[in-house]
Coordinates of N, CA and C in Angstrom, one line a residue:
M6 N 146.4 121.9 100.3 CA 144.8 121.1 99.5 C 145.5 119.6 100.1
F7 N 146.3 118.7 100.3 CA 146.4 117.7 101.0 C 146.7 117.9 102.6
N8 N 146.0 117.2 103.6 CA 146.3 117.3 105.0 C 147.3 116.4 105.5
G9 N 148.0 115.6 104.4 CA 148.9 115.0 104.8 C 148.4 113.4 105.1
Y10 N 147.4 112.9 104.9 CA 146.8 112.0 105.3 C 146.1 111.3 103.9
G11 N 146.6 112.2 102.9 CA 146.1 111.7 101.5 C 144.5 112.1 101.1
Y12 N 143.9 112.7 102.1 CA 142.5 113.0 101.8 C 142.5 114.6 101.5
M13 N 141.6 115.1 100.4 CA 141.7 116.0 100.2 C 140.5 117.1 101.1
M14 N 140.9 118.0 101.5 CA 140.2 118.8 102.7 C 138.6 119.3 101.9
G15 N 137.7 119.6 102.1 CA 136.8 120.5 101.2 C 135.5 119.8 101.2
M16 N 134.9 119.0 100.2 CA 133.5 118.8 100.3 C 133.6 117.1 100.7
H17 N 134.7 116.6 101.1 CA 134.3 115.1 101.7 C 133.5 115.1 102.8
G18 N 133.8 115.8 103.6 CA 133.2 116.3 105.2 C 131.9 116.4 104.7
G19 N 131.3 117.2 104.0 CA 130.2 117.7 103.4 C 129.2 116.3 102.9
W20 N 130.1 115.4 102.3 CA 129.3 114.1 101.7 C 128.9 113.2 102.7
W21 N 129.8 113.2 103.5 CA 129.9 112.2 104.8 C 128.3 112.4 105.6
I22 N 128.2 113.9 105.8 CA 127.2 114.5 106.7 C 125.5 114.5 105.7
L23 N 125.9 114.5 104.5 CA 124.8 114.0 103.6 C 124.3 112.6 103.8
L24 N 125.2 111.6 103.5 CA 125.1 110.1 103.4 C 124.5 109.9 104.7
L25 N 125.0 110.2 105.5 CA 124.3 110.0 107.2 C 123.0 110.7 107.5
A26 N 122.6 111.6 106.8 CA 121.3 112.5 107.2 C 120.3 111.6 106.2
I27 N 120.6 111.2 105.1 CA 119.9 110.0 104.2 C 119.6 108.8 105.0
G28 N 120.9 108.2 105.6 CA 120.4 107.0 106.0 C 119.7 107.2 107.3
A29 N 119.9 108.0 108.0 CA 118.9 108.3 109.5 C 117.6 108.6 108.9
A30 N 117.0 109.4 107.7 CA 116.4 109.5 107.0 C 115.2 107.9 106.7
L31 N 116.2 107.3 106.1 CA 115.3 105.8 105.8 C 115.3 105.2 106.9
F32 N 116.0 105.0 108.1 CA 116.0 104.5 108.9 C 114.6 104.7 109.7
Y33 N 114.5 105.9 110.0 CA 113.1 106.5 110.5 C 112.0 105.8 109.8
V34 N 112.1 106.2 108.4 CA 110.9 105.7 107.6 C 110.4 104.2 108.0
W35 N 111.7 103.7 107.9 CA 111.1 101.9 108.2 C 110.9 101.7 109.6
Q36 N 111.4 102.4 110.4 CA 111.0 102.0 111.7 C 109.7 102.3 112.3
R37 N 109.0 103.3 111.3 CA 107.5 103.9 111.9 C 106.6 102.7 111.7
P38 N 105.5 102.9 112.8 CA 104.3 101.8 113.1 C 103.6 102.0 111.7
D39 N 103.0 101.1 111.4 CA 101.9 101.1 109.9 C 100.7 102.1 110.3
P40 N 100.8 103.3 109.9 CA 99.7 104.3 110.0 C 98.2 103.8 109.8
G41 N 97.9 102.9 109.1 CA 96.6 102.2 108.9 C 96.2 101.4 109.9
G42 N 96.9 101.5 111.0 CA 96.5 100.3 111.9 C 96.4 98.8 111.7
K43 N 96.7 98.3 110.5 CA 96.7 97.2 110.3 C 97.4 95.9 110.8
E44 N 97.0 94.9 110.8 CA 97.8 93.9 111.4 C 99.0 93.8 110.7
T45 N 100.4 93.5 111.6 CA 101.6 93.1 111.3 C 101.7 91.6 111.5
D46 N 102.6 91.2 110.9 CA 103.3 90.0 111.4 C 103.4 89.3 112.8
D47 N 103.6 90.4 113.7 CA 104.0 89.6 114.9 C 102.7 90.2 115.7
T48 N 101.5 90.7 115.2 CA 100.6 90.8 116.1 C 99.3 89.4 116.4
P49 N 99.3 89.1 117.2 CA 98.3 87.8 117.4 C 97.1 87.9 116.5
R50 N 96.7 86.7 115.9 CA 95.2 86.8 115.4 C 94.4 86.2 116.3
E51 N 93.4 86.2 115.9 CA 92.1 85.8 116.6 C 92.0 84.4 116.0
T52 N 91.7 83.5 116.8 CA 91.5 82.0 116.0 C 90.1 82.0 115.8
P53 N 89.4 81.1 115.0 CA 88.2 80.9 114.5 C 87.1 80.9 115.5
H54 N 87.8 79.7 116.5 CA 87.1 79.6 117.6 C 86.5 80.9 118.6
E55 N 87.5 81.5 118.6 CA 87.6 82.9 119.3 C 86.4 84.1 118.8
L56 N 86.7 83.8 117.2 CA 85.6 84.7 116.6 C 84.5 84.3 116.9
L57 N 84.2 83.2 116.7 CA 82.8 82.4 116.9 C 82.4 83.0 118.2
R58 N 83.2 82.9 119.3 CA 82.7 83.0 120.4 C 82.1 84.5 120.7
R59 N 83.4 85.2 119.9 CA 82.6 86.8 120.1 C 81.5 87.1 119.5
R60 N 81.5 86.6 118.3 CA 80.0 86.6 117.5 C 78.7 86.3 118.3
L61 N 79.0 85.3 119.1 CA 78.0 84.8 119.7 C 77.7 85.8 121.0
A62 N 78.9 86.7 121.4 CA 78.6 87.2 122.9 C 78.3 88.5 122.2
S63 N 78.2 89.0 120.8 CA 77.9 90.1 120.6 C 76.3 90.2 120.1
G64 N 76.0 89.0 120.1 CA 74.4 88.8 119.2 C 74.5 88.8 118.4
A65 N 75.5 88.6 117.3 CA 75.6 88.6 115.8 C 74.8 87.2 115.0
I66 N 75.3 86.2 116.3 CA 74.6 84.7 115.8 C 74.0 84.2 116.9
T67 N 73.1 83.1 116.7 CA 72.2 82.9 117.7 C 73.0 81.6 118.3
P68 N 72.4 81.0 119.5 CA 73.3 80.0 120.1 C 73.4 78.7 119.1
Q69 N 72.3 78.4 118.7 CA 71.9 77.3 117.5 C 73.2 77.4 116.5
Q70 N 73.1 78.6 115.7 CA 74.1 79.1 114.6 C 75.5 78.6 115.4
Y71 N 75.5 79.2 116.7 CA 76.9 78.7 117.3 C 77.3 77.4 117.2
E72 N 76.6 76.6 117.9 CA 76.9 75.2 118.0 C 77.1 74.4 116.4
E73 N 76.2 75.0 115.5 CA 76.6 74.1 114.2 C 77.7 74.7 113.6
H74 N 78.3 76.1 113.8 CA 79.7 76.6 113.4 C 80.5 75.7 114.2
K75 N 80.5 75.7 115.3 CA 81.7 75.2 116.2 C 81.6 73.6 115.7
A76 N 80.5 72.7 115.6 CA 80.7 71.6 115.3 C 81.2 71.4 113.7
L77 N 81.2 72.2 113.0 CA 82.1 72.7 111.9 C 83.7 72.4 111.6
L78 N 83.7 73.4 112.8 CA 84.9 74.0 113.1 C 85.9 72.5 113.8
D79 N 85.1 72.1 114.9 CA 85.8 70.6 115.4 C 86.0 69.4 114.5
R80 N 85.0 69.5 113.1 CA 85.2 68.4 112.3 C 86.4 68.7 111.7
D81 N 86.8 70.1 111.1 CA 87.9 70.2 110.2 C 89.3 69.8 111.1
N82 N 89.1 69.8 112.4 CA 90.6 69.7 113.1 C 90.6 68.4 113.5

């Protein structure tokens, strides 16, 4: 019943294996990347000026609108 070290043999080894498996599963779940592809805290965000330049380059705004928005952004800084 005892192996000389004070521990009973039997289910004690099984419990450690079960706890290790649960720990490994939790570690795996927490380390997965975000499946939605959303931004995380460590991804760089686009600055307002970069967004404005991208919108001008894509044709979403006119050069006149770009200058107006840029002036507003520069005024706030």
